[in-house]
Tab-separated table of C-alpha atoms in Angstrom:
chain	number	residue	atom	x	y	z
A	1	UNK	CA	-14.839	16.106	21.100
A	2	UNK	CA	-17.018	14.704	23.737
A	3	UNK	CA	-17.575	10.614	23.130
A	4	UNK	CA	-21.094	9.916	23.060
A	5	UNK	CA	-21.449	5.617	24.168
A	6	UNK	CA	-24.720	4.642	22.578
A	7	UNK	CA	-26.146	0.681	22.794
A	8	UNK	CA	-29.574	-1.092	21.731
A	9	UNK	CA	-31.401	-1.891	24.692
A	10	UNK	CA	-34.794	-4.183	25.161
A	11	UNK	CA	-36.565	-5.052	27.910
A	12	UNK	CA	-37.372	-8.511	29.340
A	13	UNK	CA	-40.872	-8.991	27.726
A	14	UNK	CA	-39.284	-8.452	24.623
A	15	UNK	CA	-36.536	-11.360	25.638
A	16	UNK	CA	-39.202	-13.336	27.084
A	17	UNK	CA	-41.530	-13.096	23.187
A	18	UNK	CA	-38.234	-13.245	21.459
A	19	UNK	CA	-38.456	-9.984	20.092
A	20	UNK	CA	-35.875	-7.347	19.099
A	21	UNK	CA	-35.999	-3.718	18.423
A	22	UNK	CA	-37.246	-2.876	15.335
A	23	UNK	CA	-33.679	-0.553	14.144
A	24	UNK	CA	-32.151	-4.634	14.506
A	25	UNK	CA	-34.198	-6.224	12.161
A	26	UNK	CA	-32.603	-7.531	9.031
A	27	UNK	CA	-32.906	-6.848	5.037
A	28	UNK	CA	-31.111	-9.945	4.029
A	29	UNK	CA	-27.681	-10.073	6.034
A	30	UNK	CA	-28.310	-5.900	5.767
A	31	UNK	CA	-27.857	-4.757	9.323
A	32	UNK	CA	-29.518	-1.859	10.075
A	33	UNK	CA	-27.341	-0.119	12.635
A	34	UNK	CA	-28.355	3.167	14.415
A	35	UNK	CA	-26.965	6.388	14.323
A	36	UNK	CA	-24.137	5.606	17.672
A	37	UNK	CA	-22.037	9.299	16.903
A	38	UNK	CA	-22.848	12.672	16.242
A	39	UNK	CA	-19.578	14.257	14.890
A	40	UNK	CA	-20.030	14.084	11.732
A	41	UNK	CA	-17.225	11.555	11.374
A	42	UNK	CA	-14.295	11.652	8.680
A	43	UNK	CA	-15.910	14.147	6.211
A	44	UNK	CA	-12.968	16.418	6.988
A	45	UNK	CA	-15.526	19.569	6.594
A	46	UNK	CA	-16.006	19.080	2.908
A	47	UNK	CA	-19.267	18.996	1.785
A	48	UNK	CA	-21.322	15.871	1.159
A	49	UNK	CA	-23.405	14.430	-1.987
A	50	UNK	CA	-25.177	11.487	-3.121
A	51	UNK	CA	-25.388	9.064	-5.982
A	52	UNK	CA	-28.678	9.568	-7.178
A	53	UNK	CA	-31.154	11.859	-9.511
A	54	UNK	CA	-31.101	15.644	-8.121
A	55	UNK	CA	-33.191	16.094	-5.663
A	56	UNK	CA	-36.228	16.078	-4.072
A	57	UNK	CA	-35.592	13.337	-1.851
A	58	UNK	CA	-37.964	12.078	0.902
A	59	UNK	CA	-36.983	11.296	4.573
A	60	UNK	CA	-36.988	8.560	7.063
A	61	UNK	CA	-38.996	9.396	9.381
A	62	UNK	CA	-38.117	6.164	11.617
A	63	UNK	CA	-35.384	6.004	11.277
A	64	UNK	CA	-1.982	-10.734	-10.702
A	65	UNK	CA	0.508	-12.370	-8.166
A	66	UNK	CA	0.189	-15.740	-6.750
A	67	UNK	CA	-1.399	-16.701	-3.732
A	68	UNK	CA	-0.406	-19.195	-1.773
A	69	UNK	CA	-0.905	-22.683	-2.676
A	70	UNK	CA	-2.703	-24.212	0.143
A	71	UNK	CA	-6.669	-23.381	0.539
A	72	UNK	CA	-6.441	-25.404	4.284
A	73	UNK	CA	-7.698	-23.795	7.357
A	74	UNK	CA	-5.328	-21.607	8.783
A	75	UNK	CA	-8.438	-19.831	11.018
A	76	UNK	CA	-9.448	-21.394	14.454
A	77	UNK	CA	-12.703	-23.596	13.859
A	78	UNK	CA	-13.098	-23.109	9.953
A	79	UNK	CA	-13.447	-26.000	8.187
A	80	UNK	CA	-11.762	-26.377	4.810
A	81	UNK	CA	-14.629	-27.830	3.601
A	82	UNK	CA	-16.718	-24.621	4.306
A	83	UNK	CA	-13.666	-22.428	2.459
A	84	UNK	CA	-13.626	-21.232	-1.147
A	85	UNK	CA	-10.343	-22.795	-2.479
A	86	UNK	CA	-7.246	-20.474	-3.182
A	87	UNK	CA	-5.467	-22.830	-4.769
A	88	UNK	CA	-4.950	-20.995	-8.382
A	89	UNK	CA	-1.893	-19.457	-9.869
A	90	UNK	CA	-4.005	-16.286	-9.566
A	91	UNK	CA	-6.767	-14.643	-6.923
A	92	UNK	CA	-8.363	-12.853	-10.198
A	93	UNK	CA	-9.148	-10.038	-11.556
A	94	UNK	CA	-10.788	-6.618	-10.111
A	95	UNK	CA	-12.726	-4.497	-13.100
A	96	UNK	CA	-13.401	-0.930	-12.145
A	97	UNK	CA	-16.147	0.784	-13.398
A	98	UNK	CA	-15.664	4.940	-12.740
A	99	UNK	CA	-18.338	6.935	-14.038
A	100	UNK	CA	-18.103	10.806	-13.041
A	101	UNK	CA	-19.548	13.096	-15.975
A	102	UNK	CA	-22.943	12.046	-17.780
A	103	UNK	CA	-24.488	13.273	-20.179
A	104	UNK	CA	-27.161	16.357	-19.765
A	105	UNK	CA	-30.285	13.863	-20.910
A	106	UNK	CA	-29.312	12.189	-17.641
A	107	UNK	CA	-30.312	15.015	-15.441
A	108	UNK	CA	-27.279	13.382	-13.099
A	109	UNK	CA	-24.963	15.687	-11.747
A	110	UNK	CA	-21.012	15.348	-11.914
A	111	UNK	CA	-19.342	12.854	-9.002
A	112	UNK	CA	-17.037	14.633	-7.599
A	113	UNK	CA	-14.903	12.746	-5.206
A	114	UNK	CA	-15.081	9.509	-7.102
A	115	UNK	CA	-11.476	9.419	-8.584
A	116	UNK	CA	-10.664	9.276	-5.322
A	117	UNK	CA	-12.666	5.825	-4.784
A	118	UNK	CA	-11.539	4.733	-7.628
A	119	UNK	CA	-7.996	4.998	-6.560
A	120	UNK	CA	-8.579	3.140	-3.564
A	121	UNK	CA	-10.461	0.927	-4.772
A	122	UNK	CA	-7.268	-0.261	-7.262
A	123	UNK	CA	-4.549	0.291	-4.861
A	124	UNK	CA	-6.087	-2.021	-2.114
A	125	UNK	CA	-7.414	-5.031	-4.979
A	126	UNK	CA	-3.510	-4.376	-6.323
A	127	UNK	CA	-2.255	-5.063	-3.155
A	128	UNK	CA	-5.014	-8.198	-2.511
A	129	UNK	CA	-3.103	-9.210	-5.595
A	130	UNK	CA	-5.705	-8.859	-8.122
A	131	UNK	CA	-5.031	-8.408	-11.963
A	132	UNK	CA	-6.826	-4.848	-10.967
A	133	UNK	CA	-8.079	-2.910	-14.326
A	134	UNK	CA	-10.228	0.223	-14.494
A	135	UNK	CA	-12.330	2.558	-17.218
A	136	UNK	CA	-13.677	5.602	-16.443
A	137	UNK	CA	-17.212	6.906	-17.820
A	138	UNK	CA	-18.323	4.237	-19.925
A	139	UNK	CA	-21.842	4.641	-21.774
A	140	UNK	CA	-24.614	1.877	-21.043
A	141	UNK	CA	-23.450	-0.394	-24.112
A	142	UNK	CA	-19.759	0.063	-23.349
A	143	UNK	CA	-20.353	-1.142	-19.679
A	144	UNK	CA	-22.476	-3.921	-21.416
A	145	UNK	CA	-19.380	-4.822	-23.656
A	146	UNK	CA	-16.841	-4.477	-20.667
A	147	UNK	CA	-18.918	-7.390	-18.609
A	148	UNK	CA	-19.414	-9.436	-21.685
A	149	UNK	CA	-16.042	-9.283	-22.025
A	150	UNK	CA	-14.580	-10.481	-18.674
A	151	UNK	CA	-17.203	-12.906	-18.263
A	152	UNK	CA	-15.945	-14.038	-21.382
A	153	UNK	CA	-13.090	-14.490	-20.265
A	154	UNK	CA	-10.657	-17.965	-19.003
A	155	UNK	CA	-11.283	-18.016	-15.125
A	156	UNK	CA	-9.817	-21.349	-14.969
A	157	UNK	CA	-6.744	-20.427	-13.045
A	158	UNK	CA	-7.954	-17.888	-11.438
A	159	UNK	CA	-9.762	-18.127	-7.244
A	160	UNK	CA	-12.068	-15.554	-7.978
A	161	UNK	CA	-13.884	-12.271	-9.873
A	162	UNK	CA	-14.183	-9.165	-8.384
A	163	UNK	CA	-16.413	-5.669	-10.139
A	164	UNK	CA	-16.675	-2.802	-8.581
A	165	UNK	CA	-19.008	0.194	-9.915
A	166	UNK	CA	-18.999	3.604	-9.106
A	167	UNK	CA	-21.867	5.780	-10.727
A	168	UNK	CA	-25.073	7.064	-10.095
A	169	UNK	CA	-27.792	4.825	-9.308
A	170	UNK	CA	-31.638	4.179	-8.363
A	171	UNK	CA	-33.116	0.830	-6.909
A	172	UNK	CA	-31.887	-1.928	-9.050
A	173	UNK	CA	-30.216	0.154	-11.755
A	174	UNK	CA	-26.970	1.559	-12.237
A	175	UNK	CA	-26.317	4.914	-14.736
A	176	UNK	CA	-23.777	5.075	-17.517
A	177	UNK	CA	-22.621	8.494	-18.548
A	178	UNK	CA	-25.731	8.089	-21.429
A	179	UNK	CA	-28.366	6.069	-19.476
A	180	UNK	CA	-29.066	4.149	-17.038
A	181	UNK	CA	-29.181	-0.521	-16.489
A	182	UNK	CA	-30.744	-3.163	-14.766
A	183	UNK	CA	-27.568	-4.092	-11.998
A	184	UNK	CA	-29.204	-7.669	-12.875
A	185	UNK	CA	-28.772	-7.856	-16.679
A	186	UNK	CA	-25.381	-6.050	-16.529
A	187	UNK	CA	-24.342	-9.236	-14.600
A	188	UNK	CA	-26.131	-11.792	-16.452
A	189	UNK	CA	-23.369	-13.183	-18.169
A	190	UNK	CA	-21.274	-14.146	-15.203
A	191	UNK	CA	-23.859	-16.697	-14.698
A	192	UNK	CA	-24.225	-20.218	-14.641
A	193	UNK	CA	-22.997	-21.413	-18.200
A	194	UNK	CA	-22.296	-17.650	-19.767
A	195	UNK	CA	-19.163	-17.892	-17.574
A	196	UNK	CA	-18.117	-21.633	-16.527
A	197	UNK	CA	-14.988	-21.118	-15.876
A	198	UNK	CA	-16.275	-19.236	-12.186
A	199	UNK	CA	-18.885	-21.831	-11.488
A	200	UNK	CA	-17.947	-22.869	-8.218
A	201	UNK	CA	-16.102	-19.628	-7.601
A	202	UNK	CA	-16.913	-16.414	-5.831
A	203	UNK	CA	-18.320	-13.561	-7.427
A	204	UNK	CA	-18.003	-10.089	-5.588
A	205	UNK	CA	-19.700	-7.132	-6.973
A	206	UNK	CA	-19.253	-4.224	-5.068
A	207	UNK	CA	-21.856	-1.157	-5.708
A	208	UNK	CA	-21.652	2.402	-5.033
A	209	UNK	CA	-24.488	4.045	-6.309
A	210	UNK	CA	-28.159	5.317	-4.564
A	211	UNK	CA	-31.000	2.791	-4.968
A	212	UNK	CA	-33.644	5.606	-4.257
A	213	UNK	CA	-34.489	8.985	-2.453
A	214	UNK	CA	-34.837	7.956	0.889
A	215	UNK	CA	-32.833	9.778	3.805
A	216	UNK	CA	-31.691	8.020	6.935
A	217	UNK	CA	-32.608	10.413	10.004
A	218	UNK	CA	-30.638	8.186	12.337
A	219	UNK	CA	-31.984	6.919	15.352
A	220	UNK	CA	-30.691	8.065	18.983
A	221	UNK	CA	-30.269	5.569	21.522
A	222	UNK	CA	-29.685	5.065	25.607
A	223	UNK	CA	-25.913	4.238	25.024
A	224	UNK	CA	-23.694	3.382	22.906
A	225	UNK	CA	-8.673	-32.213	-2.883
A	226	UNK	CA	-10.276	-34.135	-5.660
A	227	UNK	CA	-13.683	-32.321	-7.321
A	228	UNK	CA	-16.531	-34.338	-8.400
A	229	UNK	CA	-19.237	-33.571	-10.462
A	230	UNK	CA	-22.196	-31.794	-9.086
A	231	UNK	CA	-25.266	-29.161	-9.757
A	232	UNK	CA	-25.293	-26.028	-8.237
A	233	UNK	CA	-27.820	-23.106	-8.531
A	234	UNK	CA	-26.939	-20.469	-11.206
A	235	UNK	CA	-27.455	-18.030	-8.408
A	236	UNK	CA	-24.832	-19.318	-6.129
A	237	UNK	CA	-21.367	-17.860	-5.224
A	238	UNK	CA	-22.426	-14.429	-5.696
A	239	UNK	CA	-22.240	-11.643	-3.439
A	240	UNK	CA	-23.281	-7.809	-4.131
A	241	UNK	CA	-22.282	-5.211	-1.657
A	242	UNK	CA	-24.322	-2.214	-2.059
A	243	UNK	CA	-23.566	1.501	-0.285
A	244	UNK	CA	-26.717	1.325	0.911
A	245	UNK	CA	-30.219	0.256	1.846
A	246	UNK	CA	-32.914	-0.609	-0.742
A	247	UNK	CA	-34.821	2.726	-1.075
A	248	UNK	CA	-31.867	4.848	0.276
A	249	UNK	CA	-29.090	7.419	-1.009
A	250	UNK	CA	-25.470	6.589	-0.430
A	251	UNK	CA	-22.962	9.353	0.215
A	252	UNK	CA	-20.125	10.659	-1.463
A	253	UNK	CA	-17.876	13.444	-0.011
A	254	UNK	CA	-16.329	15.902	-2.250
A	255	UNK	CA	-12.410	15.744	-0.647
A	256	UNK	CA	-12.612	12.277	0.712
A	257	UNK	CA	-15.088	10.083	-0.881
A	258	UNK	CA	-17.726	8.272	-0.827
A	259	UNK	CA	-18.338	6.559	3.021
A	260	UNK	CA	-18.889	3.125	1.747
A	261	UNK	CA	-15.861	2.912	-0.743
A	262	UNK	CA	-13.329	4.555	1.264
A	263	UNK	CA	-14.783	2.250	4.182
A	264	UNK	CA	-14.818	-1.012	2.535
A	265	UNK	CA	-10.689	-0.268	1.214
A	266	UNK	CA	-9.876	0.837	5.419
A	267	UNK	CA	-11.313	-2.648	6.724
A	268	UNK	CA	-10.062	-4.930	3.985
A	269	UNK	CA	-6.030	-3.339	4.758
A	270	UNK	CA	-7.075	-3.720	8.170
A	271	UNK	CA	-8.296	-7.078	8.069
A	272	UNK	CA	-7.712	-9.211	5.044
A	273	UNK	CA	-5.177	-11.410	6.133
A	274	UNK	CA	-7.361	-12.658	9.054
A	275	UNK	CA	-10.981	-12.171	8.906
A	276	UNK	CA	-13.494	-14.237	6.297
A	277	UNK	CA	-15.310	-11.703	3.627
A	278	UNK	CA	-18.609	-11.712	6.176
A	279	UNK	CA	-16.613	-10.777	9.016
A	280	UNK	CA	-14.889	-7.707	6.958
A	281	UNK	CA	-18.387	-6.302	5.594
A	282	UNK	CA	-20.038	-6.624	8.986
A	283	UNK	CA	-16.837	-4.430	10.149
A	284	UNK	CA	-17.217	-2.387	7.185
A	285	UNK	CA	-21.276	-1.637	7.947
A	286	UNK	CA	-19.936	-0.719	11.405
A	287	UNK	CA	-17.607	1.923	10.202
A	288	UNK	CA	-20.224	3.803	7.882
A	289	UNK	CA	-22.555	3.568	10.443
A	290	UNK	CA	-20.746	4.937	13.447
A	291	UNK	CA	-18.027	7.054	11.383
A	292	UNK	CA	-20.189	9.001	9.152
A	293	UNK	CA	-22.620	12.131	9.385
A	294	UNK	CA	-23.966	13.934	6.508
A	295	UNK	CA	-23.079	17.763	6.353
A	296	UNK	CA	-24.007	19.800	3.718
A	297	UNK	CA	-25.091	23.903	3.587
A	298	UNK	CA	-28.692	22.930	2.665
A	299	UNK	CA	-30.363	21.793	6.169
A	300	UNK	CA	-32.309	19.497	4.724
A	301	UNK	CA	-29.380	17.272	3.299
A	302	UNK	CA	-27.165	17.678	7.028
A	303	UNK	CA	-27.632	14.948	9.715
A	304	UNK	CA	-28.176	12.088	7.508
A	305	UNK	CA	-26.593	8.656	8.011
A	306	UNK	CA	-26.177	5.688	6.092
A	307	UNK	CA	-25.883	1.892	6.284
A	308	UNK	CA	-24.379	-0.812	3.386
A	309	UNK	CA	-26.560	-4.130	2.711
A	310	UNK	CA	-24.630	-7.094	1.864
A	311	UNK	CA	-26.518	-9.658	-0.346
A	312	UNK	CA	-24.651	-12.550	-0.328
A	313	UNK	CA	-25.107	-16.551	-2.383
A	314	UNK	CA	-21.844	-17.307	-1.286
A	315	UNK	CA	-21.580	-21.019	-0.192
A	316	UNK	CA	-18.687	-20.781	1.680
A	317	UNK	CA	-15.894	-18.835	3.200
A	318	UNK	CA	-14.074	-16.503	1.285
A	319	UNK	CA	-10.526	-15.691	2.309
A	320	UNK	CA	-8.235	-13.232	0.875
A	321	UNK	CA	-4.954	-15.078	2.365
A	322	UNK	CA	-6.164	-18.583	1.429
């Protein structure tokens, strides 16, 4: 296959006003990277779907073991200060949230390809060493229950709390098999003093789901110690990684997955024992968004690509390896 080298260019009046192309600018720490290959990636020739109501969709037109017991800087130029300590008997626990059938009031189709997420998801948090636990096609008030329950939960020896959902979605709600959520009241109760014993401590949810209807066209470019008492914001030391951009669909292939999950699991083997959390999502955006292609028998759905948005409180460095 003939290797395409794509790269954003701007000109020096645009240097000059401080301005960058418009495909750079940012939704949060969401980086909006251009369409760099044209391959259709790792999709294996399987057909692709999305996590959202059927169709019609509108187009861009622009488009536990222990860790170890030191939480010191180990990375050049971190400071320990600016690190999430990892010194707990456990990293935490990873809840898994699989929903493939729904029910027909849903109008949401069946995810195939998810089990395989799913998998990877809990082999690589097993492997992080996370007390890694999963149910598969919970109802709305069952998913309610599940959250209440781990954020319920003693945290007190643990570094951190990870959730990962898999299910169909639409901006700012995720479905259960009988319904669908605000992502924000699910979580609720990891907050502030619903869940003190993670104050302090990161909070990673990771979301595959659609958050609207939107299709990404793709753009083509030129080239390619001691703790004292103190108040913090309920809001802080969360992150949520989404599959995709507010307003967008997120992709799931039928024989290998959905882009963003089976993404996120590659770079976090790849790079857990050396990068910071940022650093990994940034490589993880990369991947969806130079890896991946839509390709699907209806025209209309081929050609499309995707990128993740990371929304992240955290307040400082998160390391997997302490």
């Amino acid at each position: 296959m003939k290797q395409v080298r794509r790269v954003f260019t701007w000109s020096q009046e645009d240097r000059r006003k401080d301005r960058i192309p418009s495909e750079l600018v940012l939704l949060m720490v969401c980086r909006n990277m251009a369409e760099v290959s044209s391959g259709g990636g790792e999709q294996k020739g399987a057909e692709d779907s999305v996590d959202a109501m059927p169709w019609p969709v509108t187009s861009s037109a622009e488009g536990g073991k222990k860790v170890p017991a030191s939480s010191g800087s180990k990375a050049a130029g971190s400071d320990p200060s600016y690190r999430y300590k990892m010194a707990y008997p456990s990293i935490g626990t990873c809840l898994i949230i699989n929903n493939e059938k729904f029910h027909e009031s849903t109008n949401m189709d069946l995810r195939k390809g998810t089990d395989l997420d799913a998998d990877e998801v809990f082999k690589t948090f097993k492997k992080l060493g996370y007390n890694t636990v999963m149910f598969k096609n919970q109802k709305v008030e069952e998913m309610r229950r599940l959250l209440k329950q781990y954020s319920g939960q003693d945290h007190s020896e643990n570094a951190s709390f990870v959730c990962v959902l898999l299910s169909h979605g639409k901006e700012g709600v995720i479905y259960g098999t009988d319904g669908c959520e605000k992502i924000d009241t699910l979580v609720q109760c990891f907050k502030g003093h619903s869940c003190l014993s993670l104050v302090g401590k990161p909070k990673l949810f990771f979301i595959q789901a659609c958050r609207g209807t939107t299709t990404d066209e793709g753009v083509e470019t030129d080239s390619v110690a001691g703790q004292t008492s103190e108040k913090i914001p309920v809001e802080a030391d969360f992150l949520y990684a989404y599959s995709t951009a507010p307003g967008y669909l997120a992709w799931r292939n039928v024989n290998t997955g959905s882009w963003f999950i089976q993404s996120l699991c590659k770079m976090l083997e790849s790079y857990s024992g050396e990068l910071e959390l940022m650093q990994i999502l940034t490589r993880v955006n990369n991947h969806v968004a130079r890896h991946y292609e839509s390709s699907s028998s209806k025209r209309e759905h081929s050609g499309k690509k995707q990128i993740p948005c990371i929304v992240s409180m955290l307040t400082k460095e998160f390391h997997f390896s302490g």
